[in-house]
mmCIF file with all atom_site columns, C-alpha atoms and ligand atoms in Angstrom:
data_model
loop_
_atom_site.group_PDB
_atom_site.id
_atom_site.type_symbol
_atom_site.label_atom_id
_atom_site.label_alt_id
_atom_site.label_comp_id
_atom_site.label_asym_id
_atom_site.label_entity_id
_atom_site.label_seq_id
_atom_site.pdbx_PDB_ins_code
_atom_site.Cartn_x
_atom_site.Cartn_y
_atom_site.Cartn_z
_atom_site.occupancy
_atom_site.B_iso_or_equiv
_atom_site.pdbx_formal_charge
_atom_site.auth_seq_id
_atom_site.auth_comp_id
_atom_site.auth_asym_id
_atom_site.auth_atom_id
_atom_site.pdbx_PDB_model_num
ATOM   1   C CA  . UNK A 1 1   ? -0.206  -0.004  -0.230  1.00 70.00 ? 1   UNK A CA  1
ATOM   2   C CA  . UNK A 1 2   ? 1.314   3.518   -0.819  1.00 76.00 ? 2   UNK A CA  1
ATOM   3   C CA  . UNK A 1 3   ? 1.060   5.848   1.673   1.00 84.00 ? 3   UNK A CA  1
ATOM   4   C CA  . UNK A 1 4   ? -0.239  9.107   0.489   1.00 88.00 ? 4   UNK A CA  1
ATOM   5   C CA  . UNK A 1 5   ? 1.415   11.957  0.302   1.00 95.00 ? 5   UNK A CA  1
ATOM   6   C CA  . UNK A 1 6   ? 0.773   14.997  2.097   1.00 97.00 ? 6   UNK A CA  1
ATOM   7   C CA  . UNK A 1 7   ? 1.423   18.833  0.770   1.00 98.00 ? 7   UNK A CA  1
ATOM   8   C CA  . UNK A 1 8   ? 3.312   20.376  3.552   1.00 98.00 ? 8   UNK A CA  1
ATOM   9   C CA  . UNK A 1 9   ? 3.190   24.430  3.384   1.00 98.00 ? 9   UNK A CA  1
ATOM   10  C CA  . UNK A 1 10  ? 6.247   25.655  5.697   1.00 97.00 ? 10  UNK A CA  1
ATOM   11  C CA  . UNK A 1 11  ? 6.826   29.487  6.339   1.00 96.00 ? 11  UNK A CA  1
ATOM   12  C CA  . UNK A 1 12  ? 7.569   31.893  8.550   1.00 94.00 ? 12  UNK A CA  1
ATOM   13  C CA  . UNK A 1 13  ? 9.780   35.324  8.970   1.00 89.00 ? 13  UNK A CA  1
ATOM   14  C CA  . UNK A 1 14  ? 12.557  36.388  6.725   1.00 85.00 ? 14  UNK A CA  1
ATOM   15  C CA  . UNK A 1 15  ? 16.051  34.864  8.525   1.00 86.00 ? 15  UNK A CA  1
ATOM   16  C CA  . UNK A 1 16  ? 14.053  32.785  11.066  1.00 90.00 ? 16  UNK A CA  1
ATOM   17  C CA  . UNK A 1 17  ? 15.998  29.511  9.569   1.00 91.00 ? 17  UNK A CA  1
ATOM   18  C CA  . UNK A 1 18  ? 13.453  27.897  6.885   1.00 94.00 ? 18  UNK A CA  1
ATOM   19  C CA  . UNK A 1 19  ? 16.591  26.562  4.744   1.00 91.00 ? 19  UNK A CA  1
ATOM   20  C CA  . UNK A 1 20  ? 18.425  25.192  7.188   1.00 93.00 ? 20  UNK A CA  1
ATOM   21  C CA  . UNK A 1 21  ? 15.806  23.538  9.068   1.00 96.00 ? 21  UNK A CA  1
ATOM   22  C CA  . UNK A 1 22  ? 14.273  22.308  4.944   1.00 95.00 ? 22  UNK A CA  1
ATOM   23  C CA  . UNK A 1 23  ? 18.167  20.585  4.797   1.00 94.00 ? 23  UNK A CA  1
ATOM   24  C CA  . UNK A 1 24  ? 18.214  18.831  7.949   1.00 97.00 ? 24  UNK A CA  1
ATOM   25  C CA  . UNK A 1 25  ? 15.059  17.539  7.601   1.00 97.00 ? 25  UNK A CA  1
ATOM   26  C CA  . UNK A 1 26  ? 15.660  16.111  3.783   1.00 97.00 ? 26  UNK A CA  1
ATOM   27  C CA  . UNK A 1 27  ? 19.537  14.793  5.115   1.00 97.00 ? 27  UNK A CA  1
ATOM   28  C CA  . UNK A 1 28  ? 17.709  12.864  8.319   1.00 98.00 ? 28  UNK A CA  1
ATOM   29  C CA  . UNK A 1 29  ? 14.174  11.304  6.506   1.00 97.00 ? 29  UNK A CA  1
ATOM   30  C CA  . UNK A 1 30  ? 13.766  9.991   2.983   1.00 96.00 ? 30  UNK A CA  1
ATOM   31  C CA  . UNK A 1 31  ? 9.924   10.794  2.742   1.00 96.00 ? 31  UNK A CA  1
ATOM   32  C CA  . UNK A 1 32  ? 10.369  14.496  2.096   1.00 97.00 ? 32  UNK A CA  1
ATOM   33  C CA  . UNK A 1 33  ? 10.684  16.286  -0.980  1.00 97.00 ? 33  UNK A CA  1
ATOM   34  C CA  . UNK A 1 34  ? 11.646  20.016  -1.649  1.00 97.00 ? 34  UNK A CA  1
ATOM   35  C CA  . UNK A 1 35  ? 9.552   21.492  -4.782  1.00 98.00 ? 35  UNK A CA  1
ATOM   36  C CA  . UNK A 1 36  ? 12.067  24.329  -6.235  1.00 97.00 ? 36  UNK A CA  1
ATOM   37  C CA  . UNK A 1 37  ? 10.639  28.216  -6.268  1.00 98.00 ? 37  UNK A CA  1
ATOM   38  C CA  . UNK A 1 38  ? 11.389  29.962  -9.453  1.00 98.00 ? 38  UNK A CA  1
ATOM   39  C CA  . UNK A 1 39  ? 11.784  33.295  -8.875  1.00 98.00 ? 39  UNK A CA  1
ATOM   40  C CA  . UNK A 1 40  ? 13.038  36.675  -10.614 1.00 98.00 ? 40  UNK A CA  1
ATOM   41  C CA  . UNK A 1 41  ? 15.298  37.715  -7.689  1.00 96.00 ? 41  UNK A CA  1
ATOM   42  C CA  . UNK A 1 42  ? 18.796  37.159  -8.128  1.00 96.00 ? 42  UNK A CA  1
ATOM   43  C CA  . UNK A 1 43  ? 21.213  34.058  -6.663  1.00 96.00 ? 43  UNK A CA  1
ATOM   44  C CA  . UNK A 1 44  ? 22.734  35.107  -3.390  1.00 92.00 ? 44  UNK A CA  1
ATOM   45  C CA  . UNK A 1 45  ? 26.117  33.738  -3.763  1.00 92.00 ? 45  UNK A CA  1
ATOM   46  C CA  . UNK A 1 46  ? 26.824  29.758  -3.532  1.00 93.00 ? 46  UNK A CA  1
ATOM   47  C CA  . UNK A 1 47  ? 22.894  29.547  -4.872  1.00 94.00 ? 47  UNK A CA  1
ATOM   48  C CA  . UNK A 1 48  ? 22.865  27.226  -7.793  1.00 96.00 ? 48  UNK A CA  1
ATOM   49  C CA  . UNK A 1 49  ? 19.865  26.974  -10.517 1.00 97.00 ? 49  UNK A CA  1
ATOM   50  C CA  . UNK A 1 50  ? 18.007  24.675  -10.144 1.00 96.00 ? 50  UNK A CA  1
ATOM   51  C CA  . UNK A 1 51  ? 18.749  23.521  -6.530  1.00 94.00 ? 51  UNK A CA  1
ATOM   52  C CA  . UNK A 1 52  ? 17.279  26.908  -4.643  1.00 93.00 ? 52  UNK A CA  1
ATOM   53  C CA  . UNK A 1 53  ? 15.923  28.386  -7.038  1.00 96.00 ? 53  UNK A CA  1
ATOM   54  C CA  . UNK A 1 54  ? 15.100  28.518  -10.710 1.00 97.00 ? 54  UNK A CA  1
ATOM   55  C CA  . UNK A 1 55  ? 16.210  32.266  -11.651 1.00 98.00 ? 55  UNK A CA  1
ATOM   56  C CA  . UNK A 1 56  ? 13.997  33.690  -13.613 1.00 98.00 ? 56  UNK A CA  1
ATOM   57  C CA  . UNK A 1 57  ? 13.394  36.950  -15.562 1.00 98.00 ? 57  UNK A CA  1
ATOM   58  C CA  . UNK A 1 58  ? 10.821  39.120  -15.162 1.00 97.00 ? 58  UNK A CA  1
ATOM   59  C CA  . UNK A 1 59  ? 9.377   37.819  -18.901 1.00 98.00 ? 59  UNK A CA  1
ATOM   60  C CA  . UNK A 1 60  ? 10.141  34.685  -18.277 1.00 98.00 ? 60  UNK A CA  1
ATOM   61  C CA  . UNK A 1 61  ? 8.284   34.650  -15.182 1.00 98.00 ? 61  UNK A CA  1
ATOM   62  C CA  . UNK A 1 62  ? 5.347   36.052  -16.844 1.00 98.00 ? 62  UNK A CA  1
ATOM   63  C CA  . UNK A 1 63  ? 5.535   33.544  -19.233 1.00 98.00 ? 63  UNK A CA  1
ATOM   64  C CA  . UNK A 1 64  ? 5.379   30.974  -16.773 1.00 98.00 ? 64  UNK A CA  1
ATOM   65  C CA  . UNK A 1 65  ? 2.039   32.572  -15.189 1.00 98.00 ? 65  UNK A CA  1
ATOM   66  C CA  . UNK A 1 66  ? 0.968   32.738  -18.393 1.00 98.00 ? 66  UNK A CA  1
ATOM   67  C CA  . UNK A 1 67  ? 1.281   29.303  -19.193 1.00 98.00 ? 67  UNK A CA  1
ATOM   68  C CA  . UNK A 1 68  ? -0.353  28.314  -15.995 1.00 97.00 ? 68  UNK A CA  1
ATOM   69  C CA  . UNK A 1 69  ? 2.916   26.798  -14.600 1.00 98.00 ? 69  UNK A CA  1
ATOM   70  C CA  . UNK A 1 70  ? 2.398   27.576  -11.360 1.00 98.00 ? 70  UNK A CA  1
ATOM   71  C CA  . UNK A 1 71  ? 0.289   26.258  -8.767  1.00 97.00 ? 71  UNK A CA  1
ATOM   72  C CA  . UNK A 1 72  ? 0.598   29.916  -7.005  1.00 98.00 ? 72  UNK A CA  1
ATOM   73  C CA  . UNK A 1 73  ? 2.883   32.630  -7.324  1.00 98.00 ? 73  UNK A CA  1
ATOM   74  C CA  . UNK A 1 74  ? 3.324   35.959  -5.150  1.00 97.00 ? 74  UNK A CA  1
ATOM   75  C CA  . UNK A 1 75  ? 5.166   39.178  -4.945  1.00 95.00 ? 75  UNK A CA  1
ATOM   76  C CA  . UNK A 1 76  ? 7.741   39.348  -2.180  1.00 92.00 ? 76  UNK A CA  1
ATOM   77  C CA  . UNK A 1 77  ? 9.942   42.576  -1.656  1.00 89.00 ? 77  UNK A CA  1
ATOM   78  C CA  . UNK A 1 78  ? 10.009  43.700  -5.335  1.00 92.00 ? 78  UNK A CA  1
ATOM   79  C CA  . UNK A 1 79  ? 10.516  40.093  -7.063  1.00 96.00 ? 79  UNK A CA  1
ATOM   80  C CA  . UNK A 1 80  ? 8.343   37.491  -7.884  1.00 98.00 ? 80  UNK A CA  1
ATOM   81  C CA  . UNK A 1 81  ? 8.091   33.911  -6.535  1.00 98.00 ? 81  UNK A CA  1
ATOM   82  C CA  . UNK A 1 82  ? 6.666   31.005  -7.872  1.00 98.00 ? 82  UNK A CA  1
ATOM   83  C CA  . UNK A 1 83  ? 5.526   27.070  -7.535  1.00 98.00 ? 83  UNK A CA  1
ATOM   84  C CA  . UNK A 1 84  ? 5.633   25.355  -10.281 1.00 98.00 ? 84  UNK A CA  1
ATOM   85  C CA  . UNK A 1 85  ? 3.147   22.754  -10.832 1.00 97.00 ? 85  UNK A CA  1
ATOM   86  C CA  . UNK A 1 86  ? 4.918   19.358  -12.614 1.00 95.00 ? 86  UNK A CA  1
ATOM   87  C CA  . UNK A 1 87  ? 7.362   18.295  -9.482  1.00 95.00 ? 87  UNK A CA  1
ATOM   88  C CA  . UNK A 1 88  ? 4.653   18.670  -6.580  1.00 96.00 ? 88  UNK A CA  1
ATOM   89  C CA  . UNK A 1 89  ? 1.870   16.911  -8.479  1.00 95.00 ? 89  UNK A CA  1
ATOM   90  C CA  . UNK A 1 90  ? 4.440   14.291  -9.911  1.00 95.00 ? 90  UNK A CA  1
ATOM   91  C CA  . UNK A 1 91  ? 6.210   13.892  -6.091  1.00 95.00 ? 91  UNK A CA  1
ATOM   92  C CA  . UNK A 1 92  ? 2.638   13.884  -4.234  1.00 95.00 ? 92  UNK A CA  1
ATOM   93  C CA  . UNK A 1 93  ? 1.502   10.879  -6.708  1.00 93.00 ? 93  UNK A CA  1
ATOM   94  C CA  . UNK A 1 94  ? 4.677   8.927   -5.873  1.00 94.00 ? 94  UNK A CA  1
ATOM   95  C CA  . UNK A 1 95  ? 3.883   9.212   -1.799  1.00 94.00 ? 95  UNK A CA  1
ATOM   96  C CA  . UNK A 1 96  ? 6.577   11.860  -0.963  1.00 96.00 ? 96  UNK A CA  1
ATOM   97  C CA  . UNK A 1 97  ? 5.352   14.532  1.721   1.00 98.00 ? 97  UNK A CA  1
ATOM   98  C CA  . UNK A 1 98  ? 5.438   17.541  -0.405  1.00 98.00 ? 98  UNK A CA  1
ATOM   99  C CA  . UNK A 1 99  ? 7.388   20.837  1.840   1.00 98.00 ? 99  UNK A CA  1
ATOM   100 C CA  . UNK A 1 100 ? 6.831   24.467  -0.161  1.00 98.00 ? 100 UNK A CA  1
ATOM   101 C CA  . UNK A 1 101 ? 8.631   26.503  1.410   1.00 97.00 ? 101 UNK A CA  1
ATOM   102 C CA  . UNK A 1 102 ? 6.897   29.914  0.566   1.00 96.00 ? 102 UNK A CA  1
ATOM   103 C CA  . UNK A 1 103 ? 4.901   33.152  2.026   1.00 94.00 ? 103 UNK A CA  1
ATOM   104 C CA  . UNK A 1 104 ? 1.878   33.736  3.462   1.00 94.00 ? 104 UNK A CA  1
ATOM   105 C CA  . UNK A 1 105 ? 0.352   34.796  0.852   1.00 95.00 ? 105 UNK A CA  1
ATOM   106 C CA  . UNK A 1 106 ? 1.161   31.799  -1.245  1.00 97.00 ? 106 UNK A CA  1
ATOM   107 C CA  . UNK A 1 107 ? 0.361   29.311  1.745   1.00 97.00 ? 107 UNK A CA  1
ATOM   108 C CA  . UNK A 1 108 ? -3.072  31.277  1.330   1.00 96.00 ? 108 UNK A CA  1
ATOM   109 C CA  . UNK A 1 109 ? -3.728  30.310  -1.935  1.00 97.00 ? 109 UNK A CA  1
ATOM   110 C CA  . UNK A 1 110 ? -2.573  26.644  -1.362  1.00 97.00 ? 110 UNK A CA  1
ATOM   111 C CA  . UNK A 1 111 ? -4.838  26.105  1.470   1.00 97.00 ? 111 UNK A CA  1
ATOM   112 C CA  . UNK A 1 112 ? -7.282  27.469  -0.315  1.00 96.00 ? 112 UNK A CA  1
ATOM   113 C CA  . UNK A 1 113 ? -6.815  24.940  -3.494  1.00 96.00 ? 113 UNK A CA  1
ATOM   114 C CA  . UNK A 1 114 ? -5.393  22.245  -1.524  1.00 96.00 ? 114 UNK A CA  1
ATOM   115 C CA  . UNK A 1 115 ? -7.745  21.712  1.803   1.00 96.00 ? 115 UNK A CA  1
ATOM   116 C CA  . UNK A 1 116 ? -5.304  19.151  3.101   1.00 96.00 ? 116 UNK A CA  1
ATOM   117 C CA  . UNK A 1 117 ? -1.855  21.163  3.104   1.00 98.00 ? 117 UNK A CA  1
ATOM   118 C CA  . UNK A 1 118 ? -0.458  21.127  5.956   1.00 98.00 ? 118 UNK A CA  1
ATOM   119 C CA  . UNK A 1 119 ? 0.443   25.140  7.249   1.00 98.00 ? 119 UNK A CA  1
ATOM   120 C CA  . UNK A 1 120 ? 3.297   25.725  9.442   1.00 98.00 ? 120 UNK A CA  1
ATOM   121 C CA  . UNK A 1 121 ? 4.805   28.573  10.488  1.00 97.00 ? 121 UNK A CA  1
ATOM   122 C CA  . UNK A 1 122 ? 8.688   29.087  11.606  1.00 96.00 ? 122 UNK A CA  1
ATOM   123 C CA  . UNK A 1 123 ? 9.818   31.584  13.803  1.00 95.00 ? 123 UNK A CA  1
ATOM   124 C CA  . UNK A 1 124 ? 12.334  32.500  16.298  1.00 93.00 ? 124 UNK A CA  1
ATOM   125 C CA  . UNK A 1 125 ? 12.106  32.858  20.173  1.00 91.00 ? 125 UNK A CA  1
ATOM   126 C CA  . UNK A 1 126 ? 12.013  36.661  19.701  1.00 90.00 ? 126 UNK A CA  1
ATOM   127 C CA  . UNK A 1 127 ? 11.967  39.042  17.010  1.00 90.00 ? 127 UNK A CA  1
ATOM   128 C CA  . UNK A 1 128 ? 15.480  40.288  18.256  1.00 91.00 ? 128 UNK A CA  1
ATOM   129 C CA  . UNK A 1 129 ? 17.137  37.288  17.372  1.00 90.00 ? 129 UNK A CA  1
ATOM   130 C CA  . UNK A 1 130 ? 15.659  37.362  14.208  1.00 88.00 ? 130 UNK A CA  1
ATOM   131 C CA  . UNK A 1 131 ? 16.768  40.660  12.946  1.00 88.00 ? 131 UNK A CA  1
ATOM   132 C CA  . UNK A 1 132 ? 20.182  39.052  14.620  1.00 90.00 ? 132 UNK A CA  1
ATOM   133 C CA  . UNK A 1 133 ? 19.943  36.500  11.999  1.00 89.00 ? 133 UNK A CA  1
ATOM   134 C CA  . UNK A 1 134 ? 19.052  38.813  9.274   1.00 86.00 ? 134 UNK A CA  1
ATOM   135 C CA  . UNK A 1 135 ? 22.064  41.590  9.790   1.00 88.00 ? 135 UNK A CA  1
ATOM   136 C CA  . UNK A 1 136 ? 24.547  37.804  10.625  1.00 89.00 ? 136 UNK A CA  1
ATOM   137 C CA  . UNK A 1 137 ? 23.519  36.067  7.287   1.00 83.00 ? 137 UNK A CA  1
ATOM   138 C CA  . UNK A 1 138 ? 25.264  39.257  5.442   1.00 82.00 ? 138 UNK A CA  1
ATOM   139 C CA  . UNK A 1 139 ? 23.535  38.536  2.540   1.00 84.00 ? 139 UNK A CA  1
ATOM   140 C CA  . UNK A 1 140 ? 21.104  41.374  2.078   1.00 84.00 ? 140 UNK A CA  1
ATOM   141 C CA  . UNK A 1 141 ? 21.994  45.323  1.907   1.00 88.00 ? 141 UNK A CA  1
ATOM   142 C CA  . UNK A 1 142 ? 20.457  47.138  5.249   1.00 90.00 ? 142 UNK A CA  1
ATOM   143 C CA  . UNK A 1 143 ? 17.348  48.340  2.903   1.00 91.00 ? 143 UNK A CA  1
ATOM   144 C CA  . UNK A 1 144 ? 16.846  44.863  1.681   1.00 88.00 ? 144 UNK A CA  1
ATOM   145 C CA  . UNK A 1 145 ? 16.974  44.243  5.745   1.00 89.00 ? 145 UNK A CA  1
ATOM   146 C CA  . UNK A 1 146 ? 14.214  46.855  6.958   1.00 90.00 ? 146 UNK A CA  1
ATOM   147 C CA  . UNK A 1 147 ? 11.553  45.670  3.978   1.00 90.00 ? 147 UNK A CA  1
ATOM   148 C CA  . UNK A 1 148 ? 12.345  42.284  5.238   1.00 88.00 ? 148 UNK A CA  1
ATOM   149 C CA  . UNK A 1 149 ? 11.433  43.116  8.873   1.00 90.00 ? 149 UNK A CA  1
ATOM   150 C CA  . UNK A 1 150 ? 8.755   45.436  7.720   1.00 91.00 ? 150 UNK A CA  1
ATOM   151 C CA  . UNK A 1 151 ? 7.457   43.057  5.671   1.00 89.00 ? 151 UNK A CA  1
ATOM   152 C CA  . UNK A 1 152 ? 7.750   40.175  8.839   1.00 91.00 ? 152 UNK A CA  1
ATOM   153 C CA  . UNK A 1 153 ? 5.431   43.061  10.718  1.00 91.00 ? 153 UNK A CA  1
ATOM   154 C CA  . UNK A 1 154 ? 2.651   42.477  7.661   1.00 90.00 ? 154 UNK A CA  1
ATOM   155 C CA  . UNK A 1 155 ? 3.220   38.444  8.334   1.00 90.00 ? 155 UNK A CA  1
ATOM   156 C CA  . UNK A 1 156 ? 2.782   38.240  11.528  1.00 92.00 ? 156 UNK A CA  1
ATOM   157 C CA  . UNK A 1 157 ? -0.984  39.511  11.326  1.00 93.00 ? 157 UNK A CA  1
ATOM   158 C CA  . UNK A 1 158 ? -1.537  35.997  9.366   1.00 94.00 ? 158 UNK A CA  1
ATOM   159 C CA  . UNK A 1 159 ? 0.014   33.700  12.038  1.00 96.00 ? 159 UNK A CA  1
ATOM   160 C CA  . UNK A 1 160 ? -3.534  32.921  13.237  1.00 97.00 ? 160 UNK A CA  1
ATOM   161 C CA  . UNK A 1 161 ? -4.334  30.771  9.261   1.00 97.00 ? 161 UNK A CA  1
ATOM   162 C CA  . UNK A 1 162 ? -1.716  28.559  9.953   1.00 98.00 ? 162 UNK A CA  1
ATOM   163 C CA  . UNK A 1 163 ? -1.905  24.952  11.700  1.00 98.00 ? 163 UNK A CA  1
ATOM   164 C CA  . UNK A 1 164 ? 0.702   25.098  13.927  1.00 98.00 ? 164 UNK A CA  1
ATOM   165 C CA  . UNK A 1 165 ? 3.448   26.831  15.160  1.00 97.00 ? 165 UNK A CA  1
ATOM   166 C CA  . UNK A 1 166 ? 7.684   26.158  15.465  1.00 96.00 ? 166 UNK A CA  1
ATOM   167 C CA  . UNK A 1 167 ? 9.928   27.822  17.368  1.00 95.00 ? 167 UNK A CA  1
ATOM   168 C CA  . UNK A 1 168 ? 13.517  27.394  15.798  1.00 94.00 ? 168 UNK A CA  1
ATOM   169 C CA  . UNK A 1 169 ? 15.713  27.253  18.636  1.00 92.00 ? 169 UNK A CA  1
ATOM   170 C CA  . UNK A 1 170 ? 17.156  24.778  18.948  1.00 94.00 ? 170 UNK A CA  1
ATOM   171 C CA  . UNK A 1 171 ? 17.792  23.583  15.047  1.00 95.00 ? 171 UNK A CA  1
ATOM   172 C CA  . UNK A 1 172 ? 17.719  19.208  16.236  1.00 96.00 ? 172 UNK A CA  1
ATOM   173 C CA  . UNK A 1 173 ? 14.842  19.470  18.433  1.00 96.00 ? 173 UNK A CA  1
ATOM   174 C CA  . UNK A 1 174 ? 12.651  22.000  15.508  1.00 96.00 ? 174 UNK A CA  1
ATOM   175 C CA  . UNK A 1 175 ? 13.287  18.965  13.424  1.00 97.00 ? 175 UNK A CA  1
ATOM   176 C CA  . UNK A 1 176 ? 11.843  16.463  14.966  1.00 98.00 ? 176 UNK A CA  1
ATOM   177 C CA  . UNK A 1 177 ? 8.627   18.632  15.946  1.00 98.00 ? 177 UNK A CA  1
ATOM   178 C CA  . UNK A 1 178 ? 8.118   19.516  12.586  1.00 98.00 ? 178 UNK A CA  1
ATOM   179 C CA  . UNK A 1 179 ? 8.651   15.308  11.763  1.00 98.00 ? 179 UNK A CA  1
ATOM   180 C CA  . UNK A 1 180 ? 6.615   14.589  14.476  1.00 98.00 ? 180 UNK A CA  1
ATOM   181 C CA  . UNK A 1 181 ? 3.536   16.779  13.074  1.00 98.00 ? 181 UNK A CA  1
ATOM   182 C CA  . UNK A 1 182 ? 4.169   15.442  9.905   1.00 98.00 ? 182 UNK A CA  1
ATOM   183 C CA  . UNK A 1 183 ? 4.064   11.861  10.559  1.00 97.00 ? 183 UNK A CA  1
ATOM   184 C CA  . UNK A 1 184 ? 0.707   12.697  13.448  1.00 97.00 ? 184 UNK A CA  1
ATOM   185 C CA  . UNK A 1 185 ? -0.980  13.916  9.819   1.00 97.00 ? 185 UNK A CA  1
ATOM   186 C CA  . UNK A 1 186 ? -0.277  10.726  8.280   1.00 96.00 ? 186 UNK A CA  1
ATOM   187 C CA  . UNK A 1 187 ? -2.247  9.098   11.251  1.00 96.00 ? 187 UNK A CA  1
ATOM   188 C CA  . UNK A 1 188 ? -5.480  10.802  10.418  1.00 96.00 ? 188 UNK A CA  1
ATOM   189 C CA  . UNK A 1 189 ? -8.315  8.502   10.176  1.00 96.00 ? 189 UNK A CA  1
ATOM   190 C CA  . UNK A 1 190 ? -9.240  9.933   6.268   1.00 94.00 ? 190 UNK A CA  1
ATOM   191 C CA  . UNK A 1 191 ? -5.583  8.329   5.257   1.00 94.00 ? 191 UNK A CA  1
ATOM   192 C CA  . UNK A 1 192 ? -6.085  5.215   6.151   1.00 95.00 ? 192 UNK A CA  1
ATOM   193 C CA  . UNK A 1 193 ? -9.223  4.360   5.071   1.00 94.00 ? 193 UNK A CA  1
ATOM   194 C CA  . UNK A 1 194 ? -8.152  0.985   3.113   1.00 94.00 ? 194 UNK A CA  1
ATOM   195 C CA  . UNK A 1 195 ? -7.242  -0.022  6.791   1.00 95.00 ? 195 UNK A CA  1
ATOM   196 C CA  . UNK A 1 196 ? -9.927  0.969   8.253   1.00 96.00 ? 196 UNK A CA  1
ATOM   197 C CA  . UNK A 1 197 ? -11.914 -0.855  5.645   1.00 96.00 ? 197 UNK A CA  1
ATOM   198 C CA  . UNK A 1 198 ? -10.061 -3.826  5.722   1.00 96.00 ? 198 UNK A CA  1
ATOM   199 C CA  . UNK A 1 199 ? -10.126 -4.171  9.348   1.00 96.00 ? 199 UNK A CA  1
ATOM   200 C CA  . UNK A 1 200 ? -14.185 -3.713  9.307   1.00 96.00 ? 200 UNK A CA  1
ATOM   201 C CA  . UNK A 1 201 ? -14.290 -6.551  6.736   1.00 95.00 ? 201 UNK A CA  1
ATOM   202 C CA  . UNK A 1 202 ? -12.741 -8.650  8.574   1.00 95.00 ? 202 UNK A CA  1
ATOM   203 C CA  . UNK A 1 203 ? -14.784 -7.874  11.482  1.00 94.00 ? 203 UNK A CA  1
ATOM   204 C CA  . UNK A 1 204 ? -17.299 -8.685  9.209   1.00 94.00 ? 204 UNK A CA  1
ATOM   205 C CA  . UNK A 1 205 ? -16.076 -12.278 9.215   1.00 93.00 ? 205 UNK A CA  1
ATOM   206 C CA  . UNK A 1 206 ? -15.772 -12.641 12.189  1.00 89.00 ? 206 UNK A CA  1
ATOM   207 C CA  . UNK A 1 207 ? -19.680 -11.874 13.076  1.00 83.00 ? 207 UNK A CA  1
ATOM   208 C CA  . UNK A 1 208 ? -20.890 -14.435 10.536  1.00 81.00 ? 208 UNK A CA  1
ATOM   209 C CA  . UNK A 1 209 ? -18.941 -17.309 12.130  1.00 77.00 ? 209 UNK A CA  1
ATOM   210 C CA  . UNK A 1 210 ? -15.793 -17.373 9.696   1.00 72.00 ? 210 UNK A CA  1
HETATM 211 P P1  . LIG B 2 .   ? 13.974  34.080  0.063   1.00 51.06 ? 301 LIG B P1  1
HETATM 212 O O1  . LIG B 2 .   ? 14.390  35.615  -1.180  1.00 51.06 ? 301 LIG B O1  1
HETATM 213 O O2  . LIG B 2 .   ? 14.632  35.090  1.595   1.00 51.06 ? 301 LIG B O2  1
HETATM 214 O O3  . LIG B 2 .   ? 15.044  32.858  -0.715  1.00 51.06 ? 301 LIG B O3  1
HETATM 215 O O4  . LIG B 2 .   ? 12.913  34.379  -0.222  1.00 51.06 ? 301 LIG B O4  1
HETATM 216 C C1  . LIG B 2 .   ? 11.930  35.304  -0.061  1.00 51.06 ? 301 LIG B C1  1
HETATM 217 C C2  . LIG B 2 .   ? 10.514  34.557  0.675   1.00 51.06 ? 301 LIG B C2  1
HETATM 218 O O5  . LIG B 2 .   ? 9.906   34.011  -0.366  1.00 51.06 ? 301 LIG B O5  1
HETATM 219 C C3  . LIG B 2 .   ? 10.917  33.646  1.755   1.00 51.06 ? 301 LIG B C3  1
HETATM 220 O O6  . LIG B 2 .   ? 9.238   34.122  2.921   1.00 51.06 ? 301 LIG B O6  1
HETATM 221 C C4  . LIG B 2 .   ? 10.475  32.415  1.060   1.00 51.06 ? 301 LIG B C4  1
HETATM 222 O O7  . LIG B 2 .   ? 9.557   31.544  1.765   1.00 51.06 ? 301 LIG B O7  1
HETATM 223 C C5  . LIG B 2 .   ? 9.198   33.003  -0.224  1.00 51.06 ? 301 LIG B C5  1
HETATM 224 N N1  . LIG B 2 .   ? 9.123   32.206  -1.157  1.00 51.06 ? 301 LIG B N1  1
HETATM 225 C C6  . LIG B 2 .   ? 10.458  31.051  -1.493  1.00 51.06 ? 301 LIG B C6  1
HETATM 226 N N2  . LIG B 2 .   ? 9.340   30.385  -2.992  1.00 51.06 ? 301 LIG B N2  1
HETATM 227 C C7  . LIG B 2 .   ? 8.556   30.887  -2.633  1.00 51.06 ? 301 LIG B C7  1
HETATM 228 C C8  . LIG B 2 .   ? 7.442   30.397  -3.821  1.00 51.06 ? 301 LIG B C8  1
HETATM 229 O O8  . LIG B 2 .   ? 6.975   30.001  -4.659  1.00 51.06 ? 301 LIG B O8  1
HETATM 230 N N3  . LIG B 2 .   ? 5.783   31.015  -3.291  1.00 51.06 ? 301 LIG B N3  1
HETATM 231 C C9  . LIG B 2 .   ? 5.943   32.515  -2.927  1.00 51.06 ? 301 LIG B C9  1
HETATM 232 N N4  . LIG B 2 .   ? 4.853   32.492  -2.792  1.00 51.06 ? 301 LIG B N4  1
HETATM 233 N N5  . LIG B 2 .   ? 6.549   32.536  -1.868  1.00 51.06 ? 301 LIG B N5  1
HETATM 234 C C10 . LIG B 2 .   ? 7.801   31.591  -1.826  1.00 51.06 ? 301 LIG B C10 1
#
């Protein structure tokens, strides 16, 4: 019996450590497939095409929208970001749990298209820590950091739309917490109807004296 894949959305403030958490989760467990988004923002040092993002021009991105290649897309701090449809559909059908590391507008679109999707929000233990991490990462100019912090204020207003809050204080604890949330999701009755029906049929057999 192939287990049905679950669609997982992971959002969180810029600098909350989502990327590091995702890398560790994928290293530890084979069941996860991380969707690679398309974006019009420039690659950061060390980022690779097709691994971190598919880096696109604005025209290329708009072409993808026009051709219906994206499940969702959003504008974040002056750039487009979007989730390619094909990979998500393929991996879900193979039984992988597919993770979308996306911002809140995208999360909303996913929830309305896939009501069974699980929405996780990652935060640092306080806002001071967030600012510290964004600055020490050193990948953004001060004005971009300010824009991202401003965006965090807006995103914090939408946290109630998520199913779970995960605090990224210690990486390994956080990764295990996320994994156990997903494993609990798999135990929901609706994902286990094949087994339920089998047990029911067997029980009916007993009552007939089989
Ligand atoms: P970053 O530039 O730091 O890599 O990403 C900026 C924000 O865009 C993050 O909050 C990230 O989760 C979000 N993001 C990345 N890919 C996508 C996507 O495909 N769709 C949406 N809606 N947001 C995305």
